[in-house]
Coordinates of C-alpha atoms and ligand atoms in Angstrom, one line a residue:
X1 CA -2.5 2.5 3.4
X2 CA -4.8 0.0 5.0
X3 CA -1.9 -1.6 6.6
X4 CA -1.1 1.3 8.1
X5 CA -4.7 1.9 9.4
X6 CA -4.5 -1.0 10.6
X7 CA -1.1 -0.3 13.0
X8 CA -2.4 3.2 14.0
X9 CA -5.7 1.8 15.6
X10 CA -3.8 -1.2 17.2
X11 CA -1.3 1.3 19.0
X12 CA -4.4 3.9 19.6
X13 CA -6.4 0.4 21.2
X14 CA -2.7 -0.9 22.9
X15 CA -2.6 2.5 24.9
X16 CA -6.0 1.9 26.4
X17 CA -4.7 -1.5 27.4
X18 CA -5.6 -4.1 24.6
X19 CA -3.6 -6.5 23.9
X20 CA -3.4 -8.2 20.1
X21 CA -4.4 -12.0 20.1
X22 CA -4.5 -13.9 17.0
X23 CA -7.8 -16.3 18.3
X24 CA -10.9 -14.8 17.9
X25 CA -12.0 -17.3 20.4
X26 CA -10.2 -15.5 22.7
X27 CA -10.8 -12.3 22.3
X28 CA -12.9 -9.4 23.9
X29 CA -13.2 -7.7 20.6
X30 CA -12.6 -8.5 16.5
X31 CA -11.8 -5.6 14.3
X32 CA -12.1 -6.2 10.4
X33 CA -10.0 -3.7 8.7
X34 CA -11.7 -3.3 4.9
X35 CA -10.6 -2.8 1.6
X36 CA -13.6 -2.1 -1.3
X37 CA -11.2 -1.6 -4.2
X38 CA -12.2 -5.0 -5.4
X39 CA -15.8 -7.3 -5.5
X40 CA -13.6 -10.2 -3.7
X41 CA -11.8 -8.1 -0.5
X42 CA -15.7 -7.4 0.4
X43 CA -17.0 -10.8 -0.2
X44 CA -14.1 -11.9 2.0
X45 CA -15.5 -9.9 4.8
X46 CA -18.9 -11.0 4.6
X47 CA -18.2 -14.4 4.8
X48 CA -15.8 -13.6 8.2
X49 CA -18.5 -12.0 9.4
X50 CA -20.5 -14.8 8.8
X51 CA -18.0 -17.0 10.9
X52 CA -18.0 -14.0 13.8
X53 CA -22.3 -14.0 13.7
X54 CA -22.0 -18.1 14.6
X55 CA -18.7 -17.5 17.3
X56 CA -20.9 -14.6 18.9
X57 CA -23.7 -17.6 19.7
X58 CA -21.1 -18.9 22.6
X59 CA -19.3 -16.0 22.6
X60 CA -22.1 -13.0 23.6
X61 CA -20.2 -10.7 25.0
X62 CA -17.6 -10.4 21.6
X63 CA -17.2 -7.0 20.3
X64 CA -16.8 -7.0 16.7
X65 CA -16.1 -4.1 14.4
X66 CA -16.0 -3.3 10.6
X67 CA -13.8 -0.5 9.8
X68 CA -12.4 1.9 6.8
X69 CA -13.6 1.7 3.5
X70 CA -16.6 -1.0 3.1
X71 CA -17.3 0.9 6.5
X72 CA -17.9 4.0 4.5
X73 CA -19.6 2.1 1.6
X74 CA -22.4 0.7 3.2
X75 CA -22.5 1.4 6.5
X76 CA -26.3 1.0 7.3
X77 CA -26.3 -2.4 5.7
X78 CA -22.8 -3.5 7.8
X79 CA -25.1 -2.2 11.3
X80 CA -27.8 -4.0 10.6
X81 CA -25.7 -7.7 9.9
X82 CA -26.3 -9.8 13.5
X83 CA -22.6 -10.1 14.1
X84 CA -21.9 -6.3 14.0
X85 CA -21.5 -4.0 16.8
X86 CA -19.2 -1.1 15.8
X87 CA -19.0 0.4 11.6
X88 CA -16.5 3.0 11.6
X89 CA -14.9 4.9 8.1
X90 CA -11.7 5.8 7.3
X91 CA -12.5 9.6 9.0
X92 CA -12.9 8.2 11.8
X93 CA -10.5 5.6 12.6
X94 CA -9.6 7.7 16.0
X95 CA -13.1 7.0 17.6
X96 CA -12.1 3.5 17.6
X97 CA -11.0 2.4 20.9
X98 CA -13.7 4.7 22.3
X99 CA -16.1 2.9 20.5
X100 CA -15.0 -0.5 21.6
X101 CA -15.0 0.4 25.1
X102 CA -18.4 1.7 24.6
X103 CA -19.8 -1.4 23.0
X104 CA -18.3 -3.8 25.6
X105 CA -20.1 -1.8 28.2
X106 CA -23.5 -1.4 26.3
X107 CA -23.6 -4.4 23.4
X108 CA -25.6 -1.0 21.8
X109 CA -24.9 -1.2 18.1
X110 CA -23.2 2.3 16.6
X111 CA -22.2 3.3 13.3
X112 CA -19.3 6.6 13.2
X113 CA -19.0 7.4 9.1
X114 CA -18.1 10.7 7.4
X115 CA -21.3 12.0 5.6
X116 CA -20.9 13.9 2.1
X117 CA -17.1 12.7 2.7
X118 CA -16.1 14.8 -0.4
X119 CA -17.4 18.1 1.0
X120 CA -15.1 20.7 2.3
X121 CA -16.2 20.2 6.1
X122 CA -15.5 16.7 5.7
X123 CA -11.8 17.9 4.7
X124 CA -11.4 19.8 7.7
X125 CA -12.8 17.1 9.6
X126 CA -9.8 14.6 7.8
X127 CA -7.6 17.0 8.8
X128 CA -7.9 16.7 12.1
X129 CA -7.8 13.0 12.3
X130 CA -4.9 12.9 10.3
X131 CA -2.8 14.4 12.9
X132 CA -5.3 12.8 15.8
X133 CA -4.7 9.0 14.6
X134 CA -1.0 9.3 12.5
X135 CA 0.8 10.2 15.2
X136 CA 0.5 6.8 16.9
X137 CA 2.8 5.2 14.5
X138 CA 5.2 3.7 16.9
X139 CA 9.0 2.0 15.8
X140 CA 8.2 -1.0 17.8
X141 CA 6.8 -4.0 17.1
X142 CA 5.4 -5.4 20.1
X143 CA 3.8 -8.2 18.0
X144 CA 7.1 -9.6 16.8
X145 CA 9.4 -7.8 19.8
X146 CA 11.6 -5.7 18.1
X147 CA 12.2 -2.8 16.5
X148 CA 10.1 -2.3 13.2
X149 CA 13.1 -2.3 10.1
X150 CA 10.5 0.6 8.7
X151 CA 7.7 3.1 9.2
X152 CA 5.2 4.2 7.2
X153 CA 3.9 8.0 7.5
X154 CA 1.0 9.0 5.7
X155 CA 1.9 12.3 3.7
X156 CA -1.7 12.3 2.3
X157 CA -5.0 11.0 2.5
X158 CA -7.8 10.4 -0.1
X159 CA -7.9 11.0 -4.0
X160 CA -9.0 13.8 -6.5
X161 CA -8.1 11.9 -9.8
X162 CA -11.7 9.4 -10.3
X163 CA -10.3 7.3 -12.5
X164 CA -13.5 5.9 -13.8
X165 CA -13.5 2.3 -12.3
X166 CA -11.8 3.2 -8.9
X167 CA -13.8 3.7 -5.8
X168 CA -11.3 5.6 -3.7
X169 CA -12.0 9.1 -3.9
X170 CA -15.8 7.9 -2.5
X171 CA -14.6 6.0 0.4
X172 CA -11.4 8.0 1.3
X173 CA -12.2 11.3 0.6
X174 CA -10.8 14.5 -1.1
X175 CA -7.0 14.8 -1.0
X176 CA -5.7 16.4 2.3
X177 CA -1.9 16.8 2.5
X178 CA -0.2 17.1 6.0
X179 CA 1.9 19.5 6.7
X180 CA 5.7 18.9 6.1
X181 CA 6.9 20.5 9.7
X182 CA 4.3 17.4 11.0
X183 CA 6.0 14.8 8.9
X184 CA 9.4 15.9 9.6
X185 CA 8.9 15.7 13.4
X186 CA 7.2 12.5 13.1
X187 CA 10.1 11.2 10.9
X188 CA 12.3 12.3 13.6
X189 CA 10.6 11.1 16.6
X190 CA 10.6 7.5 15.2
X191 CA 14.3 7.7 13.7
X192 CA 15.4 8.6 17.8
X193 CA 13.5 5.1 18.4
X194 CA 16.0 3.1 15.9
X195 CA 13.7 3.5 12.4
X196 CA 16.0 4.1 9.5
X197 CA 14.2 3.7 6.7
X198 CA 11.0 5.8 6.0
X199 CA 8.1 5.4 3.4
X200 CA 5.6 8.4 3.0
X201 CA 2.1 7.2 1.5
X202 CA -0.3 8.5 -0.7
X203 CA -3.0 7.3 -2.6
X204 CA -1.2 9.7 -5.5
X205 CA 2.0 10.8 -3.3
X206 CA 3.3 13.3 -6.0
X207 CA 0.3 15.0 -5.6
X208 CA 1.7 16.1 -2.6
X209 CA 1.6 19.9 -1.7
X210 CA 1.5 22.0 1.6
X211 CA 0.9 25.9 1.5
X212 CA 1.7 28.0 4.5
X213 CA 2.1 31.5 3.9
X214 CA 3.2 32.2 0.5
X215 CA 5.1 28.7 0.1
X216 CA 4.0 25.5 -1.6
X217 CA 5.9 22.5 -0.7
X218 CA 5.7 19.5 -3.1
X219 CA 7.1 15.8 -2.7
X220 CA 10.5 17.1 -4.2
X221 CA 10.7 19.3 -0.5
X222 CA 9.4 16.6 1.4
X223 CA 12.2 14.2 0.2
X224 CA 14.7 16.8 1.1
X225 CA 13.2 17.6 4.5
X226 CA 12.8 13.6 5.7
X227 CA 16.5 12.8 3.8
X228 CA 18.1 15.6 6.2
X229 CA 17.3 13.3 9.6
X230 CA 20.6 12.3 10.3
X231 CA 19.4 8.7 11.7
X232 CA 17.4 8.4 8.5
X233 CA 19.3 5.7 5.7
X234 CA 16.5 5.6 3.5
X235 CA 13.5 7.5 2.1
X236 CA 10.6 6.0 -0.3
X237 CA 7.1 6.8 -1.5
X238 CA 4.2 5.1 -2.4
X239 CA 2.2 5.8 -5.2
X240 CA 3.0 7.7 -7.9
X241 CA 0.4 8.6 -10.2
X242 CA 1.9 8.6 -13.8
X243 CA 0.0 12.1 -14.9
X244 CA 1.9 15.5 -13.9
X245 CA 4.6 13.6 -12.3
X246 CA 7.2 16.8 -11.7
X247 CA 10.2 16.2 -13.0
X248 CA 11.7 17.4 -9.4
X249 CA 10.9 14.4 -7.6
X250 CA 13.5 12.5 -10.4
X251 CA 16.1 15.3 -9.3
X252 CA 15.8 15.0 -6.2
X253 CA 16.0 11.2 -6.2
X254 CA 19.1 11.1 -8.6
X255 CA 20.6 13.9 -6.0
X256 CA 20.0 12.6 -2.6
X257 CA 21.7 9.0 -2.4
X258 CA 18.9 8.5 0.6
X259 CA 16.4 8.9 -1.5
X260 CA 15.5 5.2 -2.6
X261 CA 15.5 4.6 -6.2
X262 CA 12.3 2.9 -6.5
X263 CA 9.0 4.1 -8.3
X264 CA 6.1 2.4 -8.0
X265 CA 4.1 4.0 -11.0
X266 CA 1.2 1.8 -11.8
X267 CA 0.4 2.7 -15.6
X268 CA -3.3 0.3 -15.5
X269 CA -3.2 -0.3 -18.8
X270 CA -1.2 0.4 -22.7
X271 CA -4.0 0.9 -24.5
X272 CA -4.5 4.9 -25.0
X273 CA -8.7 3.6 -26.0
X274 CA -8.9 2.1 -22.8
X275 CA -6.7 4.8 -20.6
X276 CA -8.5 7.4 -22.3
X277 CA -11.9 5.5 -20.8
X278 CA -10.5 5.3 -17.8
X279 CA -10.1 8.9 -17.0
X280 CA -6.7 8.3 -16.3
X281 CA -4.8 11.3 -18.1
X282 CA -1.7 10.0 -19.7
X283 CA -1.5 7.9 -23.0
X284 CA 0.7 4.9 -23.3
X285 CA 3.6 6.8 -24.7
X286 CA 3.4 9.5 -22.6
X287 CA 4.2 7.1 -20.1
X288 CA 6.5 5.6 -22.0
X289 CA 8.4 8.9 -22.5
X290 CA 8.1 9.8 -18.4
X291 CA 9.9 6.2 -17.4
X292 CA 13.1 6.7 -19.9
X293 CA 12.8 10.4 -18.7
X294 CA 13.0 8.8 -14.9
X295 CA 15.6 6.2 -16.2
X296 CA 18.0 8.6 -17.7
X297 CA 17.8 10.9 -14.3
X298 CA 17.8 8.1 -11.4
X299 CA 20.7 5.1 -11.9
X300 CA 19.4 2.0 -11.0
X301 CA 16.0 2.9 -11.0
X302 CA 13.6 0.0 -10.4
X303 CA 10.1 0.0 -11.6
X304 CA 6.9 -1.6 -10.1
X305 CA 3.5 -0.8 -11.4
X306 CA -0.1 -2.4 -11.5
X307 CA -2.9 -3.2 -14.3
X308 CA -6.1 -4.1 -14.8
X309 CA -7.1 -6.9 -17.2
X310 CA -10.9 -7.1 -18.5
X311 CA -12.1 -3.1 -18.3
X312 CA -15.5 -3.0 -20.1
X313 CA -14.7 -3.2 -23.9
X314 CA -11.2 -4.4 -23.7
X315 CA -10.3 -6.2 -26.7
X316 CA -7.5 -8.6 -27.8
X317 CA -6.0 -5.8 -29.9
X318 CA -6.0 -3.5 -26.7
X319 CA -4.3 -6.4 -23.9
X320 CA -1.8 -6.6 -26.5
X321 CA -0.9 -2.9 -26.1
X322 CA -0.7 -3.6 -22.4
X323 CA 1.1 -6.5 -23.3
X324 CA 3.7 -4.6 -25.4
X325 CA 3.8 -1.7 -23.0
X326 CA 5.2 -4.4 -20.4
X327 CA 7.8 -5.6 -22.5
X328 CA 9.2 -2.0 -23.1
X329 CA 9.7 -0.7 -19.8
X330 CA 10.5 -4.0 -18.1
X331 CA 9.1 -4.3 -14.6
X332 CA 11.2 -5.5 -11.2
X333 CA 7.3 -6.3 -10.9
X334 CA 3.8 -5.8 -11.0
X335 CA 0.4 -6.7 -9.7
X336 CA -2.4 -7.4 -11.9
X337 CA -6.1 -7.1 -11.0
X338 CA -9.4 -8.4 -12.7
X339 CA -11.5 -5.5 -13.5
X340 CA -14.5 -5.5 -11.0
X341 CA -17.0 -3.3 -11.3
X342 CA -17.8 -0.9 -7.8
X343 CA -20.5 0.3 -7.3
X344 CA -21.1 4.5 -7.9
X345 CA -18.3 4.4 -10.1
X346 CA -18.6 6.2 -13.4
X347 CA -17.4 2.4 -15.0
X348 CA -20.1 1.1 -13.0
X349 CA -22.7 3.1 -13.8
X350 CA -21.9 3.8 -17.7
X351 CA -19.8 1.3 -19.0
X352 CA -21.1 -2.7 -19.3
X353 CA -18.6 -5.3 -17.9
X354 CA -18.5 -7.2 -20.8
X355 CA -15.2 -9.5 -20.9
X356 CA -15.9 -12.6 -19.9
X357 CA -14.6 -14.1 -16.4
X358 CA -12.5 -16.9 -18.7
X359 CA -11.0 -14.0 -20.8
X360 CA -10.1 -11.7 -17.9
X361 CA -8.7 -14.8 -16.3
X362 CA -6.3 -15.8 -19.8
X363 CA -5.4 -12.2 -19.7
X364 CA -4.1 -12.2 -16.0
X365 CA -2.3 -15.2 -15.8
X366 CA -0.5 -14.3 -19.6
X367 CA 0.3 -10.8 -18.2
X368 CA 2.1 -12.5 -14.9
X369 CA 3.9 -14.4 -17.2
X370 CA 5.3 -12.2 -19.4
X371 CA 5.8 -10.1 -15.9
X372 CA 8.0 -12.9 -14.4
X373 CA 9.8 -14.1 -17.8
X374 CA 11.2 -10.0 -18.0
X375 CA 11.7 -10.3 -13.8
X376 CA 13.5 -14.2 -13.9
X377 CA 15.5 -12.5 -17.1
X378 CA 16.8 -8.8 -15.2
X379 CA 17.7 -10.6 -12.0
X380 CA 20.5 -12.7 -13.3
X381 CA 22.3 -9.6 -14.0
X382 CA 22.5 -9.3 -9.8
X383 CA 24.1 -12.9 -10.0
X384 CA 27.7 -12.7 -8.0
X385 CA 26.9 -9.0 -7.0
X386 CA 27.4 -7.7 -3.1
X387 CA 24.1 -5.8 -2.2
X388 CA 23.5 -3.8 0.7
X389 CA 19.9 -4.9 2.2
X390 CA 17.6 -3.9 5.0
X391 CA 16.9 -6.9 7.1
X392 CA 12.9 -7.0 7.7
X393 CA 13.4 -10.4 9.9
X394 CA 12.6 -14.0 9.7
X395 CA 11.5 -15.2 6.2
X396 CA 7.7 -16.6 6.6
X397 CA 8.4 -19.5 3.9
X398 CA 11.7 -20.8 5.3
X399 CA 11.4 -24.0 2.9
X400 CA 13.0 -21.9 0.4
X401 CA 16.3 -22.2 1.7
X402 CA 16.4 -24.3 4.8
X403 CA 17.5 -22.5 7.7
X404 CA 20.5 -24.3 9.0
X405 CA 20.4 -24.3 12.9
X406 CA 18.3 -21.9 15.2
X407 CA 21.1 -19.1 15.4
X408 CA 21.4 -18.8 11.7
X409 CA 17.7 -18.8 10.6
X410 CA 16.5 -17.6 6.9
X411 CA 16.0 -13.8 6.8
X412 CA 14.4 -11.5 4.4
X413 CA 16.0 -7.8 3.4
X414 CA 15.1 -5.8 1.3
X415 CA 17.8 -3.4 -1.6
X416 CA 16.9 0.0 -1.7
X417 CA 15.4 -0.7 -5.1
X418 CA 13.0 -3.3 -2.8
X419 CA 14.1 -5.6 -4.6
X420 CA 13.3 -9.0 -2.0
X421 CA 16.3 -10.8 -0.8
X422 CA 16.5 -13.8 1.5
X423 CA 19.8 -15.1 3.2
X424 CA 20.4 -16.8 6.5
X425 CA 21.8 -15.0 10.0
X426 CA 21.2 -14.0 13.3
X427 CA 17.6 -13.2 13.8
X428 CA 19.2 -10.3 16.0
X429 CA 20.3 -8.1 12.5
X430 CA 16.5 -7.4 11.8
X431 CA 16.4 -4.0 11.4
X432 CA 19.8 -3.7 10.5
X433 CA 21.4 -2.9 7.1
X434 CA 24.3 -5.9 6.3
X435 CA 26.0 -7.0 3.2
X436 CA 24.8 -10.0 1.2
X437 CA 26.4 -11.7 -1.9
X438 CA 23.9 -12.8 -4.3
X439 CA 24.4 -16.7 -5.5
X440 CA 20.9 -17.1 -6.9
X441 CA 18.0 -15.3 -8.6
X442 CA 14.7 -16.0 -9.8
X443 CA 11.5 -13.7 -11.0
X444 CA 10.5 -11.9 -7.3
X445 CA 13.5 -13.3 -4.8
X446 CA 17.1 -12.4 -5.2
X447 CA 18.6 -15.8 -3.0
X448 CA 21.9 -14.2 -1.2
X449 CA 25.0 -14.9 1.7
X450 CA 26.0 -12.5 4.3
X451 CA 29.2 -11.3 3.3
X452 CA 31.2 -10.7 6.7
Ligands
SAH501 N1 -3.7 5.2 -5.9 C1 -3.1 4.1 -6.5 C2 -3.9 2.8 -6.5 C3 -5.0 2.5 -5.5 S1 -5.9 1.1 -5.8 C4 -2.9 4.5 -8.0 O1 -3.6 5.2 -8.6 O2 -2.0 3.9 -8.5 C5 -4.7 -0.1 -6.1 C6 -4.9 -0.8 -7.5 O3 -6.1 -1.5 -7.5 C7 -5.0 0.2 -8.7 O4 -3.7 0.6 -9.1 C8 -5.7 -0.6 -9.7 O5 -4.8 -1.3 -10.5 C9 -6.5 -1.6 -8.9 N2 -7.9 -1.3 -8.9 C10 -8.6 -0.2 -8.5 N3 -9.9 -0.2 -8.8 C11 -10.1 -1.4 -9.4 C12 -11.2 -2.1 -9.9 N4 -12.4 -1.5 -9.8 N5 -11.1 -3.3 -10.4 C13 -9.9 -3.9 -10.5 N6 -8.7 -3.3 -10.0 C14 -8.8 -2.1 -9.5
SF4_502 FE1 -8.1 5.3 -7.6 FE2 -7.1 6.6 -9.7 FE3 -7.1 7.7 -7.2 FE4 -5.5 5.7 -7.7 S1 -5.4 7.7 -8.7 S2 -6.7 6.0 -5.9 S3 -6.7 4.4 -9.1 S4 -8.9 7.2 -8.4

C-alpha cells in the first residue's frame, strides 16, 4: 500500500515537473513516505530526519516532507522537528505537490492531516482522494525506462477489523471501497499502455463491497470484471483477511484461469488464547479448515501469510501452536514480525508487553526456520518443471547466478503463484511473459533457463 503511495505522489509531483533523484544532496525537496505498523519503521525515520536537520545547515532552501501514516500519528510533534517543512496523512496524499510548491516558495512550515479520521466526514473526504490521487497510477516506469511488468490499484482504503495490536484502522481510516466501474476503467486504461498483470490492494481486500442501486458487488465480481480486459494475463489481490472469507472468491479463482492462484492470508498466530486476544475472529482450526477448503477449490494454490512472535502473554505452549499451525498448511512463505506495542492500541493500552526482547528474538528466527526448511522442501518438487513467469527485469543481487555477458544479464519473473524465479536473458523481455526450465531450487528462489 505504501509502495503504492509512494508511485501515486511521485507521478502527481512528475506532472508538475519534478524529477526523481536518488541524492538528497541534490535535491530541491525529500519526501519520507511512513510506515507506523512497527516501533522500528518510525525510529528509522527519525534518525533520517536527523541526517536531513544536519544536510538542511548547507542546504537551506531543502524542502523536506513526512508523509502517510507517522504523518497521521503525530503530526504536531513531526511539525515542530527542525528539519520538517511539510506533514501530510494518508487523506491527503493529493495536496502533496501543492504543498511542496508552497514550501519552496515560503520555507512556512504546514501540516495537512485528517482530523477524527474515523468519522463519517472523513470517509467522504477519503472518498474523494481515492479517485483524486489513484488515478495517477501510470504503466511506466520512468525511473527504470520501461514499461512497469505490473500495476497496483487500490480497491480499498483503511480498516474496520482492530485487531487489538494493529494501528491501521487509526492512521488509515475506516474502510472505503471504490467503485468497480472506476477500477475496471483504470484497469483498462493501463492494460492499453502494455500492463498485463494487475494486483488490487486492500488492507482486508475481501472485504471488498460496492453498492449502487440495489446491487452489492464483492471481490468475487471485481475478479470477474478486471479478468474480462482482454489485454489483462493476470489478476491478484492483496490481503486477505482469514475471517468471513466468501467462499466465492475460491470459485471464482478455480474458474477464471486469470485469476492468479495465490493467497496471501496472514493467520498472526495458532494459538486460539492468543487469536482470541487479538480480536482477530477466527480460531486456528477454523483457519485450518478455510485453507484445505481453498486447497480443494483452487489447484496449485500457493499460500503466503504473516505472524507475530512475542504478543503480551505468549507462552512456549502457545509459539508452539503457531509453530504446529505452520507445519500443517505449509507456506510458499511468510513474514514474521516482533510484536511491538503502538501506541492507542487496545494491546497498548491493556495488555503488558511482557516477552522478553531475547525470547521474541528465539521465536522469530525458529519460526523462519521451520518457514524455509517447509519452503527449501516444496520447491524441489518444481525441479526439471517448464514454468511460465512474468519477467519484472534485472535481478538486484546478480551474484547469485553470474550474468554471462551484458546481453544476457540475470532477470527476475515471477509464476503466477509469485513464486520468485531468476534466469538470464535479454533485459528487453521485462514485462513479458517467457518460458523458463527450472534446474535449481532453494527456500524463496526457484533458479531457472529460458526455454526457447
Ligand atoms: N491488513 C493486513 C496487514 C497489515 S499490517 C492483514 O490484516 O493481514 C502487516 C503485518 O504487520 C500484519 O499482518 C502483522 O503481522 C504485522 N503487524 C501489525 N501490527 C503489528 C504490531 N503492532 N507488531 C508487530 N507486527 C505487527
Ligand atoms: Fe491491522 Fe487487523 Fe486491519 Fe490487518 S485486519 S490492517 S492487522 S487491524
Amino acid at each position: 500500500m505504501n509502495k503504492l503511495d509512494s508511485s501515486l505522489v511521485t507521478a502527481a509531483l512528475a506532472e508538475r515537473g519534478f524529477v526523481l533523484t536518488d541524492k538528497a544532496t541534490e535535491a530541491d525537496a525529500v519526501l519520507i513516505n511512513t510506515c507506523s505498523v512497527r516501533e522500528h519503521a518510525e525510529d528509522r525515520v527519525l534518525s533520517h530526519l536527523g541526517h536531513l536537520r544536519h544536510l538542511k545547515k548547507t542546504q537551506p532552501q531543502l524542502v523536506v516532507a513526512v508523509i502517510g501514516c507517522m504523518a497521521q500519528r503525530m503530526g504536531e510533534t513531526l511539525l515542530a522537528h527542525e528539519a520538517v517543512d511539510v506533514v501530510a496523512g494518508p487523506g491527503q496524499l493529493h495536496e502533496v505537490p501543492e504543498l511542496i510548491d508552497k514550501a519552496m516558495a515560503d520555507h512556512q512550515k504546514r501540516m495537512h492531516v485528517l482530523d477524527n479520521i474515523r468519522q463519517p466526514a472523513a470517509s467522504e473526504a477519503i472518498r474523494d482522494i481515492s479517485e483524486r490521487l489513484d488515478a495517477f497510477e501510470l504503466a511506466y516506469d520512468s525511473d527504470a525506462n520501461h514499461i512497469k511488468s505490473q500495476a497496483f490499484i487500490r480497491a480499498m482504503r483503511g480498516c474496520n477489523n482492530f485487531c487489538s495490536y494493529c494501528i491501521v484502522p487509526y492512521v488509515r481510516g475506516p474502510e472505503v471501497s471504490r467503485a468497480p466501474q472506476a477500477i475496471v476503467e483504470q484497469a483498462k486504461k493501463l492494460a492499453g499502455e502494455g500492463i498485463r498483470q494487475i494486483t488490487l490492494l486492500g488492507q482486508t481486500i475481501n472485504a471488498y463491497r460496492y453498492t449502487a442501486g440495489d446491487r452489492t458487488y464483492t471481490l468475487a465480481d471485481l475478479l470477474e470484471q478486471v479478468s474480462a480486459i482482454d489485454a489483462v494475463r493476470w489478476v491478484r489481490f492483496i490481503t486477505s483477511h482469514p475471517g468471513q472469507f466468501d467462499p466465492s472468491i475460491l470459485q471464482v479463482m478455480a474458474d477464471l484461469p486469470k485469476v492468479c492462484p495465490y493467497l496471501h492470508i496472514p493467520a498472526q498466530s495458532g494459538s486460539d488464547r492468543i487469536l482470541r486476544a487479538m480480536n482477530r475472529g477466527y480460531t486456528a482450526e477454523g483457519y485450518i479448515e478455510l485453507i484445505e477448503k481453498a486447497r480443494a477449490t483452487v489447484p496449485e494454490l500457493a499460500l503466503a501469510g504473516d505472524f507475530i512472535v512475542g504478543f503480551p502473554g505468549e507462552t512456549d505452549e502457545d509459539y508452539e501452536a503457531t509453530a504446529a499451525l505452520i507445519r500443517r498448511v505449509r507456506y510458499k512463505n511468510c513474514f514474521v514480525f516482533k510484536y511491538s506495542p503502538r501506541p492507542g492500541t487496545h494491546a497498548e493500552k491493556k495488555l503488558a508487553d511482557d516477552v522478553p526482547a531475547e525470547v521474541k528474538q528465539e521465536r522469530n528466527a525458529k519460526l523462519l526456520e521451520i518457514i524455509s526448511e517447509i519452503a527449501d522442501q516444496d520447491n524441489q518438487t518444481f525441479l526439471g518443471r517448464t514454468l511460465e513467469v512474468l519477467v519484472e527485469g534485472p535481478s538486484k543481487k546478480p551474484h547469485l547466478n553470474k550474468a554471462e555477458n551484458e546481453d544476457n544479464p540475470q532477470l527476475v519473473g515471477r509464476t503466477k503463484h509469485d513464486y520468485i524465479v531468476v534466469f538470464n536473458g535479454p533485459e528487453s523481455l521485462t514485462g513479458q511473459f517467457v518460458k523458463v526450465r527450472v534446474t535449481k531450487t532453494a527456500a524463496l528462489t526457484l533458479f531457472a533457463e529460458l526455454v526457447a
